[in-house]
Coordinates of C-alpha atoms in Angstrom, one line a residue:
Chain H
M1 CA -8.2 16.9 -4.7
K2 CA -6.1 15.7 -1.7
F3 CA -7.0 18.7 0.0
K4 CA -10.8 18.5 -0.5
A5 CA -10.7 14.7 0.2
T6 CA -8.4 15.3 3.4
T7 CA -10.5 18.0 4.9
L8 CA -13.8 16.4 4.0
Y9 CA -12.8 13.4 5.9
N10 CA -11.5 15.2 8.9
F11 CA -14.3 17.4 8.8
K12 CA -17.1 14.1 8.7
Q13 CA -15.2 12.9 12.0
Q14 CA -15.1 16.1 13.8
G15 CA -18.9 16.5 13.2
L16 CA -19.7 12.8 14.3
T17 CA -17.6 13.6 17.2
L18 CA -19.7 16.9 17.9
I19 CA -23.0 15.3 17.6
Y20 CA -22.3 12.0 20.0
F21 CA -21.1 14.5 22.7
M22 CA -24.4 16.8 22.2
V23 CA -26.2 13.6 22.4
G24 CA -24.6 12.7 25.6
V25 CA -25.1 16.0 27.4
V26 CA -28.7 16.2 26.1
L27 CA -29.2 12.8 27.8
F28 CA -27.5 13.9 30.8
T29 CA -28.3 17.4 31.5
V30 CA -31.9 17.0 29.8
A31 CA -33.6 13.6 29.3
L32 CA -32.6 12.0 32.6
P33 CA -33.6 14.6 34.8
L34 CA -36.6 15.2 33.2
L35 CA -37.1 11.3 33.9
G36 CA -36.5 12.2 37.4
I37 CA -39.5 14.8 37.4
I38 CA -41.5 12.5 35.7
F39 CA -41.1 9.3 38.4
T40 CA -41.0 11.6 41.4
S41 CA -44.2 14.1 39.9
N42 CA -43.4 17.4 41.3
A43 CA -39.8 17.5 42.1
Q44 CA -37.5 20.5 41.2
I45 CA -34.6 19.8 38.9
H46 CA -31.5 21.7 38.8
S47 CA -28.6 21.1 36.2
A48 CA -25.7 23.3 35.2
T49 CA -23.3 22.2 32.3
N50 CA -20.0 24.9 31.5
L51 CA -20.1 25.0 28.1
V52 CA -16.9 26.2 27.3
V53 CA -15.5 23.3 29.2
L54 CA -17.5 20.8 27.6
F55 CA -16.7 22.2 24.1
T56 CA -13.2 22.4 25.2
I57 CA -13.6 18.5 25.5
I58 CA -14.7 18.1 22.4
N59 CA -12.3 20.2 20.2
F60 CA -9.8 18.5 22.1
I61 CA -10.9 14.7 21.2
G62 CA -12.0 16.2 17.7
G63 CA -7.8 17.6 17.4
Y64 CA -6.7 14.4 18.6
I65 CA -8.4 12.1 16.0
T66 CA -7.9 13.9 13.1
L67 CA -4.0 13.6 13.6
A68 CA -4.4 9.7 15.3
Q69 CA -2.3 7.0 13.5
K70 CA -5.7 5.9 12.1
N71 CA -6.3 9.0 10.4
F72 CA -2.8 9.6 9.2
N73 CA -2.0 6.2 8.0
L74 CA -5.5 6.5 5.7
F75 CA -4.2 9.9 4.2
I76 CA -0.8 8.1 3.1
Q77 CA -2.0 5.3 1.8
N78 CA -3.9 7.8 -0.3
G79 CA -0.7 9.6 -1.3
V80 CA -1.7 12.7 0.6
G81 CA 1.4 15.1 1.5
R82 CA 2.5 16.2 4.5
H83 CA 1.7 19.6 4.2
T84 CA -1.9 18.8 3.1
I85 CA -2.2 16.9 6.1
I86 CA -1.2 19.7 8.3
N87 CA -3.2 22.4 6.8
S88 CA -6.1 20.1 6.5
V89 CA -5.8 19.6 10.1
L90 CA -5.3 23.4 10.9
S91 CA -8.3 24.5 9.2
V92 CA -10.5 22.1 10.2
N93 CA -9.2 22.9 13.8
V94 CA -10.3 26.5 13.2
V95 CA -13.7 25.8 11.8
F96 CA -14.7 23.5 14.7
A97 CA -13.2 26.1 17.1
L98 CA -15.8 28.4 15.3
I99 CA -18.5 26.2 15.0
N100 CA -18.3 25.6 18.9
A101 CA -17.5 28.7 20.1
L102 CA -20.7 30.0 18.3
L103 CA -22.8 27.1 20.1
A104 CA -21.0 27.8 23.1
Q105 CA -22.0 31.8 23.0
G106 CA -25.2 31.0 21.7
I107 CA -26.7 28.6 24.1
H108 CA -26.0 30.5 26.6
G109 CA -27.9 31.4 30.1
T110 CA -30.6 29.6 31.8
F111 CA -33.3 27.5 30.4
N112 CA -36.0 28.3 32.8
T113 CA -39.5 26.5 33.7
K114 CA -41.4 25.7 36.0
Y115 CA -40.3 22.6 37.4
F116 CA -36.5 22.8 36.2
Q117 CA -33.7 24.9 35.3
I118 CA -30.4 24.0 33.1
R119 CA -28.0 26.3 33.9
F120 CA -25.2 26.9 31.0
M121 CA -22.3 28.3 32.4
N122 CA -19.2 29.9 30.9
F123 CA -16.1 29.7 33.0
I124 CA -15.1 33.1 32.0
D125 CA -17.7 34.6 34.3
D126 CA -16.1 32.7 37.2
F127 CA -12.6 34.2 36.8
Y128 CA -13.7 37.9 35.6
G129 CA -17.5 38.3 36.5
P130 CA -19.9 39.1 34.5
N131 CA -18.9 42.8 34.3
S132 CA -15.2 42.5 32.8
S133 CA -14.2 43.1 29.4
Y134 CA -15.0 39.3 28.4
G135 CA -18.0 39.4 30.4
T136 CA -21.2 38.6 29.1
H137 CA -22.0 42.5 27.6
N138 CA -19.0 41.8 25.8
I139 CA -20.1 39.7 23.1
V140 CA -17.5 40.0 20.4
W141 CA -14.5 40.0 22.6
R142 CA -15.8 37.3 24.7
F143 CA -16.6 35.0 21.4
L144 CA -12.7 35.3 20.5
F145 CA -11.9 34.8 24.0
I146 CA -13.8 31.2 23.5
L147 CA -12.8 30.8 19.5
L148 CA -8.9 31.1 21.0
V149 CA -9.3 28.9 23.5
L150 CA -11.1 26.1 21.9
F151 CA -8.6 26.5 18.6
A152 CA -5.4 25.9 20.8
I153 CA -7.2 22.9 22.7
A154 CA -8.1 21.7 19.4
N155 CA -4.1 22.0 18.2
L156 CA -3.0 20.5 21.5
G157 CA -5.2 17.7 20.9
S158 CA -3.8 17.3 17.4
I159 CA -0.4 17.5 18.7
L160 CA -1.2 14.5 21.0
G161 CA -2.6 12.5 18.4
A162 CA 1.0 12.8 16.6
F163 CA 2.7 12.2 19.6
W164 CA 0.6 9.1 20.7
S165 CA 1.9 6.5 18.3
R166 CA 5.5 7.5 19.4
F167 CA 4.8 5.9 22.6
G168 CA 5.0 2.4 23.7
R169 CA 2.7 0.8 25.5
I170 CA 4.1 1.2 29.3
P171 CA 5.0 5.0 28.4
R172 CA 1.0 5.4 27.7
I173 CA 0.0 3.9 30.8
I174 CA 2.2 5.9 33.1
L175 CA 0.9 9.1 30.6
I176 CA -2.8 8.3 31.4
L177 CA -2.5 8.0 34.9
L178 CA -0.5 11.5 35.2
V179 CA -3.0 13.1 33.4
I180 CA -5.6 11.3 35.3
F181 CA -3.9 11.9 39.1
T182 CA -1.9 15.4 38.8
P183 CA -5.3 17.5 39.0
T184 CA -6.4 15.8 41.9
I185 CA -3.1 15.8 43.6
L186 CA -2.4 19.8 42.8
M187 CA -6.0 20.5 43.9
N188 CA -5.1 18.5 47.0
V189 CA -1.5 20.1 47.7
Y190 CA -3.7 23.7 47.2
R191 CA -6.3 22.7 49.1
L192 CA -3.7 22.5 52.3
L193 CA -2.1 25.9 51.6
S194 CA -3.7 28.8 53.8
A195 CA -6.3 31.5 52.7
T196 CA -3.8 34.1 51.6
T197 CA -1.3 31.9 49.7
Q198 CA -4.1 29.9 47.9
A199 CA -5.6 33.9 46.9
N200 CA -1.7 34.7 45.6
V201 CA -1.0 31.2 43.7
K202 CA -4.4 32.2 42.0
I203 CA -2.9 35.5 41.0
I204 CA 0.4 34.0 39.9
I205 CA -1.6 31.5 37.6
A206 CA -3.9 33.6 36.3
Q207 CA -1.2 36.2 34.8
L208 CA 0.9 33.0 33.8
I209 CA -1.9 32.6 31.6
G210 CA -2.5 36.6 30.9
I211 CA -5.7 36.3 32.6
Q212 CA -6.1 39.8 34.5
A213 CA -8.7 41.2 36.8
H214 CA -10.8 43.7 34.4
S215 CA -8.0 43.4 31.7
G216 CA -8.0 44.8 28.0
I217 CA -6.8 42.6 25.2
E218 CA -3.8 41.4 26.8
P219 CA -5.3 38.0 27.5
L220 CA -6.4 37.3 23.6
M221 CA -2.9 38.1 22.7
T222 CA -1.5 35.4 24.6
L223 CA -4.4 33.1 23.6
L224 CA -3.5 33.9 20.0
V225 CA 0.6 33.6 20.6
I226 CA -0.4 30.0 22.2
G227 CA -2.7 29.4 19.0
I228 CA 0.0 30.0 16.8
L229 CA 2.7 28.3 18.8
T230 CA 0.5 25.0 19.2
G231 CA -0.1 25.1 15.3
L232 CA 3.6 25.7 14.6
M233 CA 4.1 22.2 16.4
V234 CA 1.4 20.3 15.0
Y235 CA 3.6 21.5 11.9
V236 CA 7.0 20.4 12.7
L237 CA 5.8 17.1 14.5
N238 CA 3.8 16.0 11.2
F239 CA 6.5 17.5 8.5
K240 CA 8.5 14.7 8.6
R241 CA 6.2 12.4 10.1
E242 CA 7.1 8.6 8.9
L243 CA 5.1 5.7 8.7
K244 CA 5.4 3.4 11.1
R245 CA 5.9 -0.4 10.9
S246 CA 4.2 -2.6 12.8
Chain X
M1 CA -0.4 -26.2 -24.9
Q2 CA 2.5 -26.3 -22.0
F3 CA 5.0 -24.1 -21.2
N4 CA 8.5 -24.9 -19.0
F5 CA 10.2 -22.2 -17.8
D6 CA 13.6 -23.9 -17.2
S7 CA 13.5 -26.0 -20.2
G8 CA 16.0 -23.5 -22.2
V9 CA 13.9 -22.0 -24.2
P10 CA 12.8 -18.5 -24.4
L11 CA 9.1 -18.3 -23.4
F12 CA 8.2 -16.0 -26.0
Q13 CA 9.7 -18.8 -28.4
Q14 CA 7.7 -21.5 -26.6
V15 CA 4.8 -19.6 -27.4
N16 CA 5.9 -19.1 -30.9
D17 CA 6.2 -23.5 -31.0
Q18 CA 3.2 -24.2 -29.5
I19 CA 1.3 -22.3 -31.8
E20 CA 2.8 -23.6 -34.5
E21 CA 2.3 -27.0 -33.3
G22 CA -1.6 -25.8 -33.0
I23 CA -1.5 -25.3 -36.4
L24 CA 0.4 -28.3 -37.7
D25 CA -2.0 -30.8 -35.8
G26 CA -4.9 -29.0 -36.9
T27 CA -5.6 -26.9 -33.6
F28 CA -5.7 -23.5 -35.1
P29 CA -7.4 -24.9 -38.7
E30 CA -6.5 -22.2 -41.6
L31 CA -8.4 -19.4 -41.9
T32 CA -9.6 -19.4 -38.6
Q33 CA -8.8 -17.1 -35.7
I34 CA -6.3 -17.8 -32.5
P35 CA -6.4 -17.2 -29.0
S36 CA -5.9 -13.5 -28.6
T37 CA -3.0 -12.4 -26.5
T38 CA -5.0 -11.7 -23.5
E39 CA -6.5 -15.4 -23.8
I40 CA -3.2 -16.8 -24.1
S41 CA -1.7 -14.2 -21.2
Q42 CA -4.5 -15.3 -19.0
A43 CA -5.0 -18.8 -19.7
F44 CA -1.2 -19.5 -19.0
K45 CA 0.1 -17.0 -16.8
I46 CA 2.1 -15.7 -19.3
N47 CA 3.2 -12.2 -19.2
P48 CA 1.6 -10.4 -22.2
A49 CA 4.3 -8.6 -23.9
T50 CA 5.7 -11.9 -23.9
V51 CA 3.0 -13.6 -25.9
L52 CA 2.7 -10.7 -28.4
K53 CA 6.1 -11.3 -28.8
G54 CA 5.6 -15.0 -29.7
V55 CA 2.7 -14.0 -31.8
N56 CA 4.8 -11.4 -33.9
L57 CA 7.7 -14.3 -34.3
L58 CA 4.8 -16.3 -36.1
V59 CA 3.5 -13.4 -38.1
A60 CA 7.1 -12.7 -39.3
N61 CA 7.4 -15.8 -40.4
G62 CA 4.3 -15.7 -42.6
L63 CA 2.2 -17.9 -40.6
V64 CA -0.7 -15.9 -39.1
E65 CA -1.9 -12.5 -40.2
K66 CA -3.2 -9.7 -37.6
R67 CA -6.5 -8.3 -38.7
R68 CA -7.1 -4.9 -37.4
G69 CA -9.5 -5.2 -34.7
I70 CA -10.4 -8.5 -35.1
G71 CA -7.7 -10.8 -34.0
V72 CA -4.9 -12.9 -35.4
F73 CA -6.1 -15.4 -38.3
V74 CA -4.0 -18.7 -39.5
K75 CA -3.0 -17.8 -43.0
Q76 CA -3.8 -20.2 -46.3
G77 CA -0.8 -22.7 -46.7
A78 CA 0.4 -22.1 -43.2
Q79 CA 0.0 -25.8 -42.1
E80 CA 2.2 -26.8 -45.1
Q81 CA 4.7 -24.2 -44.2
V82 CA 4.7 -25.4 -40.7
R83 CA 5.4 -29.2 -42.0
T84 CA 8.3 -28.6 -44.8
A85 CA 9.8 -26.1 -41.6
R86 CA 9.7 -28.9 -39.3
K87 CA 11.0 -31.5 -41.8
A88 CA 13.7 -29.5 -42.8
K89 CA 14.6 -29.0 -39.0
F90 CA 14.2 -32.6 -38.3
L91 CA 16.7 -33.6 -41.1
E92 CA 19.3 -30.9 -39.8
E93 CA 18.8 -32.0 -36.2
A94 CA 17.4 -35.0 -35.2
V95 CA 19.2 -37.3 -38.0
T96 CA 22.4 -35.8 -37.9
Q97 CA 22.3 -36.5 -34.2
I98 CA 21.2 -40.0 -34.6
V99 CA 24.2 -40.8 -37.1
Q100 CA 26.6 -39.2 -34.8
Q101 CA 25.6 -41.2 -31.7
A102 CA 25.4 -44.2 -33.9
Q103 CA 28.8 -43.7 -35.1
E104 CA 30.2 -43.1 -31.3
L105 CA 28.4 -46.6 -30.8
N106 CA 30.2 -48.3 -33.4
I107 CA 26.4 -49.1 -34.8
S108 CA 27.1 -49.5 -38.7
K109 CA 25.0 -47.7 -41.6
T110 CA 23.1 -51.3 -42.2
Q111 CA 22.4 -51.6 -39.0
L112 CA 21.0 -48.4 -38.6
I113 CA 19.0 -48.3 -41.8
K114 CA 17.5 -51.8 -40.4
L115 CA 16.9 -50.7 -37.0
I116 CA 14.9 -47.8 -38.4
E117 CA 12.7 -50.2 -41.0
S118 CA 12.3 -52.4 -37.9
R119 CA 10.4 -49.5 -36.3
Y120 CA 8.3 -48.3 -39.3
Q121 CA 7.1 -51.9 -39.6
A122 CA 5.8 -52.1 -36.2
Chain O
M1 CA 19.0 0.1 3.3
K2 CA 22.4 1.2 1.2
S3 CA 22.9 3.2 -1.8
I4 CA 20.2 1.7 -4.4
N5 CA 19.5 3.1 -8.0
L6 CA 16.4 2.0 -10.2
T7 CA 13.6 3.2 -12.2
F8 CA 10.6 2.1 -13.1
E9 CA 8.8 2.6 -16.7
T10 CA 5.4 2.1 -17.4
G11 CA 3.9 -1.4 -19.7
H12 CA 5.9 -3.6 -17.1
I13 CA 5.0 -6.3 -14.5
Y14 CA 8.1 -5.8 -12.2
G15 CA 9.1 -8.5 -9.9
L16 CA 10.9 -7.1 -6.5
L17 CA 12.7 -10.0 -4.9
G18 CA 14.3 -10.6 -1.7
R19 CA 14.7 -12.4 1.6
N20 CA 13.0 -11.7 4.6
G21 CA 14.1 -8.4 5.7
A22 CA 16.3 -7.8 3.1
G23 CA 14.7 -4.6 2.2
K24 CA 12.1 -4.4 0.2
S25 CA 9.3 -3.0 2.4
T26 CA 11.6 -0.1 3.2
L27 CA 12.3 0.2 -0.3
L28 CA 8.7 0.7 -1.2
N29 CA 7.9 2.8 1.7
L30 CA 10.7 4.8 0.5
I31 CA 9.3 5.1 -3.0
N32 CA 5.8 6.0 -2.0
N33 CA 6.4 9.0 0.2
R34 CA 5.8 7.0 3.5
M35 CA 9.1 7.2 4.8
F36 CA 11.9 9.7 3.7
V37 CA 15.4 9.0 2.3
S38 CA 18.6 9.9 4.3
D39 CA 20.1 11.2 1.0
G40 CA 19.3 11.0 -2.6
T41 CA 16.3 11.6 -4.3
I42 CA 13.1 9.6 -6.0
A43 CA 11.3 11.0 -8.6
L44 CA 8.5 10.7 -10.9
D45 CA 9.5 12.2 -14.9
G46 CA 12.4 14.0 -13.3
H47 CA 10.4 15.6 -10.7
P48 CA 11.1 14.5 -7.2
I49 CA 7.8 13.1 -5.2
K50 CA 8.6 14.2 -1.7
N51 CA 5.2 15.4 -0.7
N52 CA 4.4 16.1 -4.1
E53 CA 0.8 15.3 -4.9
Q54 CA 1.0 15.2 -8.5
A55 CA 3.4 12.9 -8.5
L56 CA 1.9 10.6 -5.6
N57 CA -1.4 10.4 -7.2
Q58 CA 0.7 8.6 -9.6
L59 CA 1.5 5.9 -7.4
F60 CA -0.6 3.7 -5.3
M61 CA 0.8 1.1 -2.7
T62 CA -1.1 -1.6 -0.5
S63 CA 1.3 -3.2 2.4
E64 CA 1.3 -6.0 5.0
D65 CA 0.1 -3.3 7.1
T66 CA -3.3 -2.3 6.7
L67 CA -3.6 1.5 6.2
Y68 CA -7.0 1.4 6.5
P69 CA -9.3 1.8 9.7
G70 CA -10.5 -1.7 10.4
D71 CA -14.1 -0.4 10.9
M72 CA -14.2 0.9 7.1
R73 CA -16.2 -1.0 4.5
V74 CA -14.4 -2.6 1.7
K75 CA -16.9 -0.2 -0.6
K76 CA -15.8 2.9 1.5
M77 CA -12.0 1.6 0.6
W78 CA -13.3 2.1 -3.1
R79 CA -15.6 5.3 -2.4
T80 CA -11.8 6.9 -0.6
T81 CA -9.7 6.0 -3.1
Q82 CA -12.0 7.7 -5.4
D83 CA -12.1 10.9 -3.4
F84 CA -8.3 11.2 -2.9
Y85 CA -7.3 9.8 -6.4
G86 CA -10.2 11.1 -8.4
T87 CA -11.4 8.5 -10.3
F88 CA -11.9 4.5 -9.6
D89 CA -12.7 1.6 -11.6
W90 CA -15.9 0.8 -10.0
S91 CA -16.9 -2.1 -12.5
F92 CA -13.5 -3.8 -12.3
A93 CA -13.6 -3.8 -8.7
K94 CA -17.3 -5.2 -8.5
R95 CA -16.7 -7.8 -11.1
L96 CA -13.4 -8.9 -9.1
A97 CA -15.3 -9.1 -5.8
R98 CA -17.9 -11.1 -7.4
N99 CA -15.0 -13.5 -8.9
F100 CA -13.3 -14.0 -5.5
N101 CA -16.6 -14.0 -3.4
L102 CA -16.1 -11.0 -1.6
D103 CA -18.8 -8.9 -0.2
P104 CA -18.0 -4.9 -0.2
N105 CA -20.3 -4.6 2.2
F106 CA -18.2 -6.1 5.2
K107 CA -15.9 -4.3 7.4
L108 CA -12.0 -5.0 6.9
K109 CA -12.1 -6.5 10.6
K110 CA -15.0 -8.8 10.0
L111 CA -12.5 -10.5 6.9
S112 CA -10.3 -12.9 7.2
T113 CA -6.7 -12.2 6.8
G114 CA -7.2 -13.9 3.1
N115 CA -9.9 -11.7 2.2
R116 CA -8.3 -8.6 3.9
S117 CA -5.5 -9.3 1.5
I118 CA -8.1 -9.4 -1.6
A119 CA -10.0 -6.3 -0.2
K120 CA -6.7 -4.2 -0.4
L121 CA -5.9 -5.8 -3.8
I122 CA -9.1 -5.0 -5.5
T123 CA -8.8 -1.5 -4.5
A124 CA -5.0 -1.2 -5.6
L125 CA -6.1 -3.0 -8.8
G126 CA -9.1 -0.1 -9.2
A127 CA -6.7 2.7 -8.5
P128 CA -6.2 4.8 -11.2
T129 CA -2.5 5.6 -11.1
K130 CA 0.5 4.5 -13.6
F131 CA 2.3 2.6 -11.1
I132 CA 0.8 -0.1 -8.4
F133 CA 3.3 -1.1 -5.7
L134 CA 1.7 -4.6 -4.5
D135 CA 3.9 -6.0 -1.2
E136 CA 3.2 -9.2 -0.3
P137 CA -0.1 -9.1 -1.8
T138 CA -1.0 -12.8 -1.6
L139 CA -0.8 -13.0 2.4
G140 CA -3.1 -15.7 3.8
M141 CA -4.8 -16.4 0.1
D142 CA -5.8 -19.7 -0.8
A143 CA -4.7 -21.1 -4.2
T144 CA -7.6 -20.9 -6.0
N145 CA -7.7 -17.1 -5.1
R146 CA -3.9 -16.6 -6.1
D147 CA -4.9 -17.7 -9.3
I148 CA -7.9 -15.1 -9.9
F149 CA -5.9 -12.6 -8.8
Y150 CA -2.9 -13.7 -11.4
Q151 CA -5.9 -13.3 -14.1
A152 CA -7.0 -9.8 -12.9
L153 CA -3.5 -8.9 -12.9
L154 CA -2.7 -9.8 -16.6
E155 CA -5.8 -8.4 -17.4
K156 CA -4.9 -5.0 -15.6
F157 CA -1.7 -4.6 -16.9
G158 CA -2.1 -5.8 -20.6
S159 CA -2.5 -2.8 -21.8
G160 CA 1.0 -1.3 -21.5
D161 CA 0.0 2.6 -19.5
Q162 CA 0.0 0.9 -16.4
S163 CA 3.0 -0.6 -14.4
L164 CA 3.0 -3.2 -11.7
I165 CA 6.0 -3.6 -9.2
L166 CA 5.0 -7.3 -7.7
S167 CA 7.2 -8.3 -4.3
T168 CA 6.3 -11.8 -3.4
H169 CA 8.2 -14.8 -2.1
L170 CA 5.9 -17.1 -4.4
I171 CA 8.8 -16.7 -7.1
Q172 CA 7.5 -20.1 -9.2
E173 CA 3.6 -18.8 -9.1
V174 CA 4.5 -15.4 -10.6
E175 CA 7.6 -15.8 -13.1
K176 CA 6.5 -16.3 -16.0
M177 CA 4.1 -13.1 -15.3
I178 CA 6.5 -10.8 -14.6
D179 CA 9.3 -9.1 -17.7
H180 CA 11.9 -7.6 -15.2
I181 CA 13.3 -8.4 -11.6
F182 CA 14.9 -6.4 -9.0
V183 CA 16.8 -8.2 -6.6
I184 CA 17.2 -6.6 -3.2
D185 CA 20.0 -8.3 -0.6
H186 CA 20.9 -7.2 2.7
G187 CA 19.9 -3.3 1.5
Q188 CA 21.6 -3.6 -1.9
L189 CA 20.6 -4.2 -5.4
I190 CA 22.1 -7.0 -6.8
E191 CA 19.8 -7.7 -9.9
D192 CA 18.2 -5.6 -12.3
Q193 CA 17.5 -7.4 -15.4
S194 CA 14.7 -8.2 -17.8
V195 CA 13.7 -12.3 -16.7
E196 CA 14.5 -13.2 -20.1
A197 CA 18.5 -11.8 -20.2
V198 CA 18.3 -13.7 -16.9
Q199 CA 17.2 -16.5 -18.1
S200 CA 19.1 -16.9 -20.9
H201 CA 22.5 -16.8 -19.2
A202 CA 21.9 -18.4 -16.1
F203 CA 22.8 -22.1 -15.8
A204 CA 23.9 -24.9 -13.7
I205 CA 27.1 -26.8 -15.1
S206 CA 28.4 -30.0 -14.2
G207 CA 31.4 -31.3 -14.8
S208 CA 35.0 -32.4 -13.6
E209 CA 36.5 -29.9 -10.9
T210 CA 39.5 -29.2 -13.0
L211 CA 37.7 -28.4 -16.5
I212 CA 35.2 -26.1 -14.5
K213 CA 38.2 -24.4 -12.8
E214 CA 39.6 -24.0 -16.1
H215 CA 36.6 -22.6 -18.0
I216 CA 34.4 -20.8 -15.6
A217 CA 35.2 -17.4 -14.3
S218 CA 34.6 -17.3 -10.7
S219 CA 33.2 -13.9 -11.4
K220 CA 30.1 -15.4 -12.8
I221 CA 29.7 -18.2 -10.2
M222 CA 27.0 -17.9 -7.7
S223 CA 27.1 -20.9 -5.6
V224 CA 29.1 -24.3 -6.0
E225 CA 27.9 -27.6 -5.4
P226 CA 30.8 -30.4 -5.2
F227 CA 29.2 -34.1 -5.8
G228 CA 31.7 -36.7 -5.9
K229 CA 34.4 -36.0 -8.4
Q230 CA 31.7 -33.6 -9.9
Y231 CA 31.0 -30.5 -9.9
K232 CA 28.2 -28.2 -10.1
V233 CA 28.6 -24.8 -10.5
Y234 CA 25.6 -22.4 -10.8
V235 CA 26.6 -19.3 -13.0
R236 CA 24.8 -16.1 -13.8
N237 CA 25.7 -13.8 -16.8
Y238 CA 27.0 -16.7 -18.5
N239 CA 27.0 -16.8 -22.7
L240 CA 26.0 -20.8 -23.2
A241 CA 28.3 -20.4 -26.9
D242 CA 31.5 -20.1 -24.4
L243 CA 30.7 -23.5 -22.7
P244 CA 33.3 -26.4 -23.7
D245 CA 31.7 -29.5 -25.1
S246 CA 32.9 -31.2 -22.3
L247 CA 30.8 -29.3 -19.6
H248 CA 27.1 -29.9 -19.6
A249 CA 24.6 -26.8 -18.8
E250 CA 20.9 -26.8 -17.5
S251 CA 18.6 -24.0 -17.2
L252 CA 17.6 -22.4 -14.2
D253 CA 14.0 -21.5 -13.3
L254 CA 13.7 -18.1 -11.9
Q255 CA 13.2 -19.4 -8.3
A256 CA 16.0 -21.7 -8.5
Y257 CA 18.0 -19.0 -9.9
F258 CA 17.1 -16.6 -6.8
V259 CA 17.9 -19.1 -4.0
K260 CA 21.6 -19.6 -5.4
L261 CA 22.1 -15.7 -5.7
T262 CA 20.6 -14.7 -2.4
N263 CA 22.2 -18.0 -0.4
R264 CA 25.2 -17.1 0.5
G265 CA 25.5 -19.5 3.8
T266 CA 27.7 -22.7 3.7
F267 CA 27.0 -26.3 5.4

C-alpha cells in the first residue's frame, strides 16, 4: 500500500514534468517556427533538437523532484519507510528512463516538409557516427545505451534532491554558480588548446567514460556500473535520512 | 453543572456530585434519561472515561440504571435517596463543624440555638 | 535528549507537557520514524517501528512544521491520507470542515496560520490509526475554533480503540480532557502519571517555617515561597492524610502544578 501510493505519487509528478517539457519543446521547435512561416510567408525554417540531451534534462529534473525535501517530507508524514521511498524512486527512475528512451528512439530522424525541417538528433551519432555499434542500424544497442544514460542521470538527479536540503542558502548559490560557469570556463580553456591537444583531450574523456571508436559492449558496461553506483548512492543517502526541522 | 479542577475533589466525583445535585433539584426527574457520557464529556470538555467513572459511581449507589442501547435513567426513589444521604451528610459534617467552631469561639449552646432560630425566621 | 522510557496504550488522551525546547517535538519525531534514536528502541506491540510500515500505519502525527506541499488542496491531503493509510473518515472530516468553516478546496499556502492548523488537524483526526500525535495543534487558532477542536477530539477519542497524544502549552484548556500526563524537562521524563493521581497528591501547603520543615519531606517539595513568617511549599506525591492539623493544604490545578514542577529558576 505504501509502496503503491508512493510510486503513484512519484509517477504522476514525473509524468507531469515530461508533459510540461514536451509542451515546451513542441512550442519552441514547431509552433514558433510555424508562426514565423505564417508571418514571413515562404521562408524555410530549420530546427534541430538533440533528443537525448532533452530527455537527459527531463530525467534529471524528474529524479531530482522525487527525492527533493518536499516529496520526502510528504512520504515521511504518511508513514512510509525509508526503504520503500528508495525502492519506489529507483523503480520510477527505471520506468521513466525506459519511457524516455523509447520516445528518444521513436521520434528520431527528420521531419521534412516543403516549408520546414525539424531534425531530431541523437548525440550518439556525433560521437560514434551512424555506422558504429550504437549507430542508427543497431536499434537494440542504441536503445540500451540511451536507457542506461537516462537511468544514471535520473539517479544523479535523485542524489542532488537528497543532498540539496542539507545545504544552506549560500552553499546553494555557490553550487548553482559553479554549475552554470564551469562548462563555460572549461570550454574556453579547451578552445585555447592546439588542435592535436584538443583531439587528445577528446580521446581521454571518451575513454574515461568508456567510449571508444567502433566500440563494442564496454560503454554499456561502464554505464551499467555508473547506474548501479548512483543507485547505491541514492540508497546510502536516504536510508538514514532524517526529517529536517525548520 | 460546573466543574472545578482545583477544588481538590477528583473530577469523576464532581461528575457524580453534579448529577446527584440535578436529581435532587429536579433537573433530572425520576424515570427520565440523563445526558449521555458523550454529551456531558463534550459539553464540559471532560475526558469521557472520567465521566463514565462518575456515572458508574451513581449506578453503584443505585441512583441510576443503564438500559442497554438506550441510555442511563434515573431510578424511582432516587431523589428521596439523595435527600436522605445529603441529610445524613449534613448532620455529620456541617452540624459537627458548626458546633466545633461555636465551642472554639466560646458560643454557648443556647446562644447557638437562638442564632439558628433567628435565621429560620428571617 | 537523554534516556527516556515511556509507554502509550490505546483508549487514552495523553498530555505531553514540557517547556519550550524541553524535547517534546524531538521525542515525537523519534517515535514517528522522522528521526532516529542513537540508542534504544521504539516498539509497537513489541515490534520495533523503525522503517516498519505495518507499525507506522498505526501512527499519525502532525507537527508545527507543515510537511505537505503548499500547493496541495485540503481535500487532496485527505485523499493522500487514504492512499497511504488505506482508509480515511471522510464524513467526519467533512463535518469538521463545515464546523470550522474551512473550504476543503483551498490550497494550504492560501490559508492563514490558524486555518492551516485546522486543515492538518482534520486530516489527523480522520486518519485511521490507533495512535494520533498532535504537536502544538492549536497554533494560531482562535478560542472558538479551539473549542470546536476540543469537542471533536472528545467525540473521536471517547470510543476507546484510539489514543491521542497531545503536546500543548495551553494546559488549562485541556486539563479536564487528558487522563494521563508526561512531563519532559531538559530532555528527561520527570512525570508519568494519571492526571487523577497527580491531582490528588499535589498541594500548596502553608504554615510556619518550622512546622513545614518538620513535617514535609524535602524530596516532595517542588518549590518554596516564603511569605513573611509564613511559608508556602508546593509538594507532589504527597498524601493528604499525612498532613498535620496545624498546616493548611490547597489543591493545585494542572497548570500550577506544571509551572511549579518545571520552574527551577530562583528570584
